[in-house]
JSON list of C-alpha atoms in Angstrom, two decimals:
[
{"chain": "A", "resi": 1, "resn": "MET", "atom": "CA", "xyz": [177.08, 134.71, -6.49]},
{"chain": "A", "resi": 2, "resn": "GLN", "atom": "CA", "xyz": [175.66, 137.69, -7.92]},
{"chain": "A", "resi": 3, "resn": "LYS", "atom": "CA", "xyz": [173.13, 139.15, -5.65]},
{"chain": "A", "resi": 4, "resn": "THR", "atom": "CA", "xyz": [170.30, 141.56, -6.11]},
{"chain": "A", "resi": 5, "resn": "LEU", "atom": "CA", "xyz": [167.76, 143.89, -4.53]},
{"chain": "A", "resi": 6, "resn": "HIS", "atom": "CA", "xyz": [163.98, 142.65, -4.96]},
{"chain": "A", "resi": 7, "resn": "LEU", "atom": "CA", "xyz": [161.35, 145.06, -4.89]},
{"chain": "A", "resi": 8, "resn": "ASP", "atom": "CA", "xyz": [157.80, 143.26, -4.91]},
{"chain": "A", "resi": 9, "resn": "PRO", "atom": "CA", "xyz": [155.13, 146.44, -4.66]},
{"chain": "A", "resi": 10, "resn": "GLU", "atom": "CA", "xyz": [152.31, 143.97, -4.19]},
{"chain": "A", "resi": 11, "resn": "LYS", "atom": "CA", "xyz": [153.77, 143.35, -0.36]},
{"chain": "A", "resi": 12, "resn": "CYS", "atom": "CA", "xyz": [154.53, 147.21, 0.25]},
{"chain": "A", "resi": 13, "resn": "THR", "atom": "CA", "xyz": [152.38, 148.77, 2.72]},
{"chain": "A", "resi": 14, "resn": "GLY", "atom": "CA", "xyz": [154.15, 152.41, 2.76]},
{"chain": "A", "resi": 15, "resn": "CYS", "atom": "CA", "xyz": [155.89, 152.00, 6.32]},
{"chain": "A", "resi": 16, "resn": "LEU", "atom": "CA", "xyz": [159.18, 153.51, 5.02]},
{"chain": "A", "resi": 17, "resn": "GLN", "atom": "CA", "xyz": [161.00, 151.44, 7.01]},
{"chain": "A", "resi": 18, "resn": "CYS", "atom": "CA", "xyz": [163.62, 150.83, 4.19]},
{"chain": "A", "resi": 19, "resn": "GLU", "atom": "CA", "xyz": [163.85, 154.93, 3.74]},
{"chain": "A", "resi": 20, "resn": "MET", "atom": "CA", "xyz": [164.23, 155.00, 7.59]},
{"chain": "A", "resi": 21, "resn": "ALA", "atom": "CA", "xyz": [167.61, 151.97, 7.84]},
{"chain": "A", "resi": 22, "resn": "CYS", "atom": "CA", "xyz": [168.18, 153.71, 4.55]},
{"chain": "A", "resi": 23, "resn": "SER", "atom": "CA", "xyz": [169.09, 156.73, 5.68]},
{"chain": "A", "resi": 24, "resn": "PHE", "atom": "CA", "xyz": [170.37, 155.31, 8.97]},
{"chain": "A", "resi": 25, "resn": "GLU", "atom": "CA", "xyz": [173.12, 153.29, 7.40]},
{"chain": "A", "resi": 26, "resn": "ASN", "atom": "CA", "xyz": [174.41, 156.08, 5.19]},
{"chain": "A", "resi": 27, "resn": "TYR", "atom": "CA", "xyz": [173.92, 159.36, 7.17]},
{"chain": "A", "resi": 28, "resn": "GLY", "atom": "CA", "xyz": [172.99, 157.58, 11.20]},
{"chain": "A", "resi": 29, "resn": "VAL", "atom": "CA", "xyz": [169.91, 159.89, 11.40]},
{"chain": "A", "resi": 30, "resn": "TYR", "atom": "CA", "xyz": [166.38, 158.98, 10.75]},
{"chain": "A", "resi": 31, "resn": "ALA", "atom": "CA", "xyz": [165.16, 161.01, 7.77]},
{"chain": "A", "resi": 32, "resn": "PRO", "atom": "CA", "xyz": [163.43, 159.17, 4.65]},
{"chain": "A", "resi": 33, "resn": "SER", "atom": "CA", "xyz": [164.94, 162.69, 2.86]},
{"chain": "A", "resi": 34, "resn": "LYS", "atom": "CA", "xyz": [168.44, 161.39, 3.11]},
{"chain": "A", "resi": 35, "resn": "SER", "atom": "CA", "xyz": [167.13, 158.25, 2.06]},
{"chain": "A", "resi": 36, "resn": "ARG", "atom": "CA", "xyz": [168.50, 156.13, -1.50]},
{"chain": "A", "resi": 37, "resn": "ILE", "atom": "CA", "xyz": [165.91, 154.63, -1.57]},
{"chain": "A", "resi": 38, "resn": "LYS", "atom": "CA", "xyz": [161.81, 155.72, -2.16]},
{"chain": "A", "resi": 39, "resn": "VAL", "atom": "CA", "xyz": [158.45, 154.65, -1.36]},
{"chain": "A", "resi": 40, "resn": "PHE", "atom": "CA", "xyz": [156.53, 156.29, -4.16]},
{"chain": "A", "resi": 41, "resn": "ASP", "atom": "CA", "xyz": [152.56, 157.04, -3.27]},
{"chain": "A", "resi": 42, "resn": "PHE", "atom": "CA", "xyz": [150.41, 156.10, -6.50]},
{"chain": "A", "resi": 43, "resn": "HIS", "atom": "CA", "xyz": [147.61, 158.19, -4.35]},
{"chain": "A", "resi": 44, "resn": "HIS", "atom": "CA", "xyz": [144.79, 157.78, -7.08]},
{"chain": "A", "resi": 45, "resn": "THR", "atom": "CA", "xyz": [144.99, 153.64, -6.26]},
{"chain": "A", "resi": 46, "resn": "GLY", "atom": "CA", "xyz": [146.72, 153.79, -2.85]},
{"chain": "A", "resi": 47, "resn": "ARG", "atom": "CA", "xyz": [149.45, 151.66, -4.10]},
{"chain": "A", "resi": 48, "resn": "LYS", "atom": "CA", "xyz": [152.77, 152.01, -2.56]},
{"chain": "A", "resi": 49, "resn": "VAL", "atom": "CA", "xyz": [156.29, 151.57, -4.94]},
{"chain": "A", "resi": 50, "resn": "PRO", "atom": "CA", "xyz": [159.61, 151.12, -3.47]},
{"chain": "A", "resi": 51, "resn": "TYR", "atom": "CA", "xyz": [162.19, 151.82, -5.95]},
{"chain": "A", "resi": 52, "resn": "THR", "atom": "CA", "xyz": [165.78, 152.33, -6.21]},
{"chain": "A", "resi": 53, "resn": "CYS", "atom": "CA", "xyz": [168.52, 151.65, -8.06]},
{"chain": "A", "resi": 54, "resn": "THR", "atom": "CA", "xyz": [168.07, 148.32, -10.49]},
{"chain": "A", "resi": 55, "resn": "GLN", "atom": "CA", "xyz": [171.98, 148.27, -10.49]},
{"chain": "A", "resi": 56, "resn": "CYS", "atom": "CA", "xyz": [171.47, 147.93, -14.31]},
{"chain": "A", "resi": 57, "resn": "ASP", "atom": "CA", "xyz": [173.47, 146.04, -16.57]},
{"chain": "A", "resi": 58, "resn": "GLU", "atom": "CA", "xyz": [174.32, 149.08, -18.97]},
{"chain": "A", "resi": 59, "resn": "ALA", "atom": "CA", "xyz": [175.26, 151.32, -15.85]},
{"chain": "A", "resi": 60, "resn": "TRP", "atom": "CA", "xyz": [174.60, 154.35, -17.81]},
{"chain": "A", "resi": 61, "resn": "CYS", "atom": "CA", "xyz": [175.57, 156.71, -14.86]},
{"chain": "A", "resi": 62, "resn": "LEU", "atom": "CA", "xyz": [179.19, 154.77, -14.82]},
{"chain": "A", "resi": 63, "resn": "HIS", "atom": "CA", "xyz": [179.51, 155.68, -18.45]},
{"chain": "A", "resi": 64, "resn": "ALA", "atom": "CA", "xyz": [178.41, 159.24, -18.07]},
{"chain": "A", "resi": 65, "resn": "CYS", "atom": "CA", "xyz": [180.97, 160.47, -15.95]},
{"chain": "A", "resi": 66, "resn": "PRO", "atom": "CA", "xyz": [183.58, 162.49, -16.96]},
{"chain": "A", "resi": 67, "resn": "VAL", "atom": "CA", "xyz": [185.63, 161.59, -13.62]},
{"chain": "A", "resi": 68, "resn": "GLU", "atom": "CA", "xyz": [184.74, 158.38, -13.39]},
{"chain": "A", "resi": 69, "resn": "ALA", "atom": "CA", "xyz": [183.28, 158.92, -10.51]},
{"chain": "A", "resi": 70, "resn": "ILE", "atom": "CA", "xyz": [181.29, 155.62, -10.38]},
{"chain": "A", "resi": 71, "resn": "THR", "atom": "CA", "xyz": [182.96, 152.23, -10.38]},
{"chain": "A", "resi": 72, "resn": "ILE", "atom": "CA", "xyz": [182.12, 148.89, -9.98]},
{"chain": "A", "resi": 73, "resn": "ASP", "atom": "CA", "xyz": [182.50, 147.19, -6.78]},
{"chain": "A", "resi": 74, "resn": "LEU", "atom": "CA", "xyz": [183.20, 143.51, -7.90]},
{"chain": "A", "resi": 75, "resn": "MET", "atom": "CA", "xyz": [182.14, 141.63, -5.07]},
{"chain": "A", "resi": 76, "resn": "THR", "atom": "CA", "xyz": [178.17, 143.49, -4.92]},
{"chain": "A", "resi": 77, "resn": "GLY", "atom": "CA", "xyz": [178.42, 144.42, -8.29]},
{"chain": "A", "resi": 78, "resn": "ALA", "atom": "CA", "xyz": [176.61, 147.12, -7.30]},
{"chain": "A", "resi": 79, "resn": "LYS", "atom": "CA", "xyz": [178.13, 150.47, -9.32]},
{"chain": "A", "resi": 80, "resn": "VAL", "atom": "CA", "xyz": [179.40, 152.46, -6.93]},
{"chain": "A", "resi": 81, "resn": "VAL", "atom": "CA", "xyz": [179.39, 156.64, -5.93]},
{"chain": "A", "resi": 82, "resn": "ASN", "atom": "CA", "xyz": [183.27, 157.21, -4.69]},
{"chain": "A", "resi": 83, "resn": "GLU", "atom": "CA", "xyz": [182.22, 160.71, -3.29]},
{"chain": "A", "resi": 84, "resn": "ALA", "atom": "CA", "xyz": [186.34, 161.91, -3.37]},
{"chain": "A", "resi": 85, "resn": "THR", "atom": "CA", "xyz": [186.43, 161.37, -6.91]},
{"chain": "A", "resi": 86, "resn": "CYS", "atom": "CA", "xyz": [182.83, 162.89, -7.03]},
{"chain": "A", "resi": 87, "resn": "VAL", "atom": "CA", "xyz": [182.78, 166.99, -8.47]},
{"chain": "A", "resi": 88, "resn": "GLY", "atom": "CA", "xyz": [179.58, 167.09, -8.35]},
{"chain": "A", "resi": 89, "resn": "CYS", "atom": "CA", "xyz": [178.57, 167.97, -12.00]},
{"chain": "A", "resi": 90, "resn": "LYS", "atom": "CA", "xyz": [174.72, 166.07, -12.25]},
{"chain": "A", "resi": 91, "resn": "VAL", "atom": "CA", "xyz": [175.75, 164.44, -15.27]},
{"chain": "A", "resi": 92, "resn": "CYS", "atom": "CA", "xyz": [175.00, 161.06, -13.64]},
{"chain": "A", "resi": 93, "resn": "THR", "atom": "CA", "xyz": [171.71, 162.67, -12.46]},
{"chain": "A", "resi": 94, "resn": "ILE", "atom": "CA", "xyz": [170.72, 163.06, -16.39]},
{"chain": "A", "resi": 95, "resn": "ALA", "atom": "CA", "xyz": [172.22, 159.60, -17.47]},
{"chain": "A", "resi": 96, "resn": "CYS", "atom": "CA", "xyz": [170.48, 157.30, -15.40]},
{"chain": "A", "resi": 97, "resn": "PRO", "atom": "CA", "xyz": [166.83, 157.02, -17.21]},
{"chain": "A", "resi": 98, "resn": "PHE", "atom": "CA", "xyz": [165.10, 155.80, -13.52]},
{"chain": "A", "resi": 99, "resn": "GLY", "atom": "CA", "xyz": [166.35, 158.58, -11.94]},
{"chain": "A", "resi": 100, "resn": "THR", "atom": "CA", "xyz": [168.13, 157.00, -8.97]},
{"chain": "A", "resi": 101, "resn": "VAL", "atom": "CA", "xyz": [171.01, 158.74, -8.61]},
{"chain": "A", "resi": 102, "resn": "ASN", "atom": "CA", "xyz": [170.43, 161.88, -6.92]},
{"chain": "A", "resi": 103, "resn": "TYR", "atom": "CA", "xyz": [172.50, 165.03, -5.91]},
{"chain": "A", "resi": 104, "resn": "VAL", "atom": "CA", "xyz": [172.53, 166.35, -2.39]},
{"chain": "A", "resi": 105, "resn": "GLN", "atom": "CA", "xyz": [172.72, 169.64, -1.78]},
{"chain": "A", "resi": 106, "resn": "GLU", "atom": "CA", "xyz": [174.56, 169.32, 1.81]},
{"chain": "A", "resi": 107, "resn": "THR", "atom": "CA", "xyz": [177.80, 167.52, 0.03]},
{"chain": "A", "resi": 108, "resn": "GLY", "atom": "CA", "xyz": [177.43, 169.30, -3.40]},
{"chain": "A", "resi": 109, "resn": "LYS", "atom": "CA", "xyz": [178.16, 165.33, -4.33]},
{"chain": "A", "resi": 110, "resn": "VAL", "atom": "CA", "xyz": [175.57, 162.44, -5.84]},
{"chain": "A", "resi": 111, "resn": "GLN", "atom": "CA", "xyz": [174.13, 159.52, -4.52]},
{"chain": "A", "resi": 112, "resn": "LYS", "atom": "CA", "xyz": [172.98, 156.17, -5.72]},
{"chain": "A", "resi": 113, "resn": "CYS", "atom": "CA", "xyz": [172.36, 152.76, -3.97]},
{"chain": "A", "resi": 114, "resn": "ASP", "atom": "CA", "xyz": [175.96, 150.97, -3.52]},
{"chain": "A", "resi": 115, "resn": "LEU", "atom": "CA", "xyz": [173.39, 147.68, -1.50]},
{"chain": "A", "resi": 116, "resn": "CYS", "atom": "CA", "xyz": [175.09, 148.35, 1.28]},
{"chain": "A", "resi": 117, "resn": "GLY", "atom": "CA", "xyz": [178.26, 146.22, 0.55]},
{"chain": "A", "resi": 118, "resn": "GLY", "atom": "CA", "xyz": [176.78, 143.51, 0.18]},
{"chain": "A", "resi": 119, "resn": "GLU", "atom": "CA", "xyz": [173.78, 143.50, 3.33]},
{"chain": "A", "resi": 120, "resn": "PRO", "atom": "CA", "xyz": [171.17, 146.39, 2.25]},
{"chain": "A", "resi": 121, "resn": "ALA", "atom": "CA", "xyz": [169.99, 147.75, 5.57]},
{"chain": "A", "resi": 122, "resn": "CYS", "atom": "CA", "xyz": [166.98, 147.64, 3.29]},
{"chain": "A", "resi": 123, "resn": "ALA", "atom": "CA", "xyz": [165.92, 144.66, 2.61]},
{"chain": "A", "resi": 124, "resn": "GLU", "atom": "CA", "xyz": [166.86, 143.66, 6.76]},
{"chain": "A", "resi": 125, "resn": "ALA", "atom": "CA", "xyz": [163.88, 146.20, 7.25]},
{"chain": "A", "resi": 126, "resn": "CYS", "atom": "CA", "xyz": [161.54, 145.74, 5.45]},
{"chain": "A", "resi": 127, "resn": "PRO", "atom": "CA", "xyz": [158.98, 143.79, 8.27]},
{"chain": "A", "resi": 128, "resn": "THR", "atom": "CA", "xyz": [156.51, 142.43, 4.64]},
{"chain": "A", "resi": 129, "resn": "GLY", "atom": "CA", "xyz": [159.44, 140.97, 2.79]},
{"chain": "A", "resi": 130, "resn": "ALA", "atom": "CA", "xyz": [158.08, 143.42, -0.10]},
{"chain": "A", "resi": 131, "resn": "ILE", "atom": "CA", "xyz": [162.43, 143.96, -0.52]},
{"chain": "A", "resi": 132, "resn": "THR", "atom": "CA", "xyz": [164.72, 140.98, -0.72]},
{"chain": "A", "resi": 133, "resn": "TYR", "atom": "CA", "xyz": [168.02, 140.25, -1.88]},
{"chain": "A", "resi": 134, "resn": "ILE", "atom": "CA", "xyz": [168.29, 137.15, -3.69]},
{"chain": "A", "resi": 135, "resn": "ASP", "atom": "CA", "xyz": [170.33, 135.22, -5.96]},
{"chain": "A", "resi": 136, "resn": "ALA", "atom": "CA", "xyz": [170.52, 138.10, -9.26]},
{"chain": "A", "resi": 137, "resn": "ASN", "atom": "CA", "xyz": [169.95, 134.71, -11.20]},
{"chain": "A", "resi": 138, "resn": "TRP", "atom": "CA", "xyz": [166.90, 133.97, -10.04]},
{"chain": "A", "resi": 139, "resn": "THR", "atom": "CA", "xyz": [164.91, 136.82, -10.24]},
{"chain": "A", "resi": 140, "resn": "GLY", "atom": "CA", "xyz": [164.06, 136.62, -14.07]},
{"chain": "A", "resi": 141, "resn": "LEU", "atom": "CA", "xyz": [163.04, 133.48, -13.61]},
{"chain": "A", "resi": 142, "resn": "ASN", "atom": "CA", "xyz": [160.37, 134.79, -10.50]},
{"chain": "A", "resi": 143, "resn": "LYS", "atom": "CA", "xyz": [159.29, 136.98, -13.72]},
{"chain": "A", "resi": 144, "resn": "MET", "atom": "CA", "xyz": [158.73, 134.59, -16.02]},
{"chain": "A", "resi": 145, "resn": "ALA", "atom": "CA", "xyz": [157.11, 132.00, -14.22]},
{"chain": "A", "resi": 146, "resn": "ALA", "atom": "CA", "xyz": [154.39, 135.10, -12.74]},
{"chain": "A", "resi": 147, "resn": "TRP", "atom": "CA", "xyz": [153.83, 136.28, -16.06]},
{"chain": "A", "resi": 148, "resn": "ALA", "atom": "CA", "xyz": [152.77, 132.39, -17.14]},
{"chain": "A", "resi": 149, "resn": "GLU", "atom": "CA", "xyz": [151.02, 132.02, -13.92]},
{"chain": "A", "resi": 150, "resn": "LYS", "atom": "CA", "xyz": [148.79, 135.21, -15.13]},
{"chain": "A", "resi": 151, "resn": "LEU", "atom": "CA", "xyz": [148.54, 133.52, -18.91]},
{"chain": "A", "resi": 152, "resn": "GLY", "atom": "CA", "xyz": [147.14, 130.38, -17.51]},
{"chain": "A", "resi": 153, "resn": "ASN", "atom": "CA", "xyz": [148.38, 127.52, -18.99]},
{"chain": "A", "resi": 154, "resn": "GLN", "atom": "CA", "xyz": [147.15, 127.16, -22.37]},
{"chain": "A", "resi": 155, "resn": "PRO", "atom": "CA", "xyz": [148.73, 125.08, -25.47]},
{"chain": "A", "resi": 156, "resn": "SER", "atom": "CA", "xyz": [150.99, 126.87, -27.27]},
{"chain": "A", "resi": 157, "resn": "ALA", "atom": "CA", "xyz": [150.17, 127.00, -31.31]},
{"chain": "A", "resi": 158, "resn": "GLN", "atom": "CA", "xyz": [150.97, 124.23, -33.11]},
{"chain": "A", "resi": 159, "resn": "PRO", "atom": "CA", "xyz": [152.83, 124.24, -36.19]},
{"chain": "A", "resi": 160, "resn": "SER", "atom": "CA", "xyz": [150.35, 124.54, -39.37]},
{"chain": "A", "resi": 161, "resn": "THR", "atom": "CA", "xyz": [150.56, 121.24, -41.68]},
{"chain": "A", "resi": 162, "resn": "GLN", "atom": "CA", "xyz": [149.07, 123.07, -44.55]},
{"chain": "A", "resi": 163, "resn": "PRO", "atom": "CA", "xyz": [151.35, 124.83, -47.55]},
{"chain": "A", "resi": 164, "resn": "ALA", "atom": "CA", "xyz": [151.87, 128.47, -47.12]},
{"chain": "A", "resi": 165, "resn": "ALA", "atom": "CA", "xyz": [149.94, 130.58, -49.95]},
{"chain": "A", "resi": 166, "resn": "ALA", "atom": "CA", "xyz": [151.81, 131.76, -52.35]}
]
């Protein structure tokens, strides 16, 4: 069963616990600047939105890498950067349309979410449930159900019984 990070901005308070947990998990320090997940602050609305690599099926980063430093973890489905292979060319950062592959000046390599090997620290640290690690098959169903709820229970369109005009 593949799992995925599910981000629910409605529940995010902007506490940055996810960023702190991520940086500690990956670098052993509490430093949001080193986090692979970020909380975007929409100042004009006061909304906070967590975002990170979506581990997309298209995997533009993986396909763009000229040295094949990004591979798929067969257990988690995460696209993982092998730092020993990465040459720091940044092609993957350009290829990612979501901006979630980042160059790290100190190492000369790139970093992105690797789902912490199947136990994402950000999801474990999130106190409000804005970040959860759930069965990947349910995320689409949840989105469709939420959309249907917003639209209400409208009757479906009935096919016309009159012949089409010629």
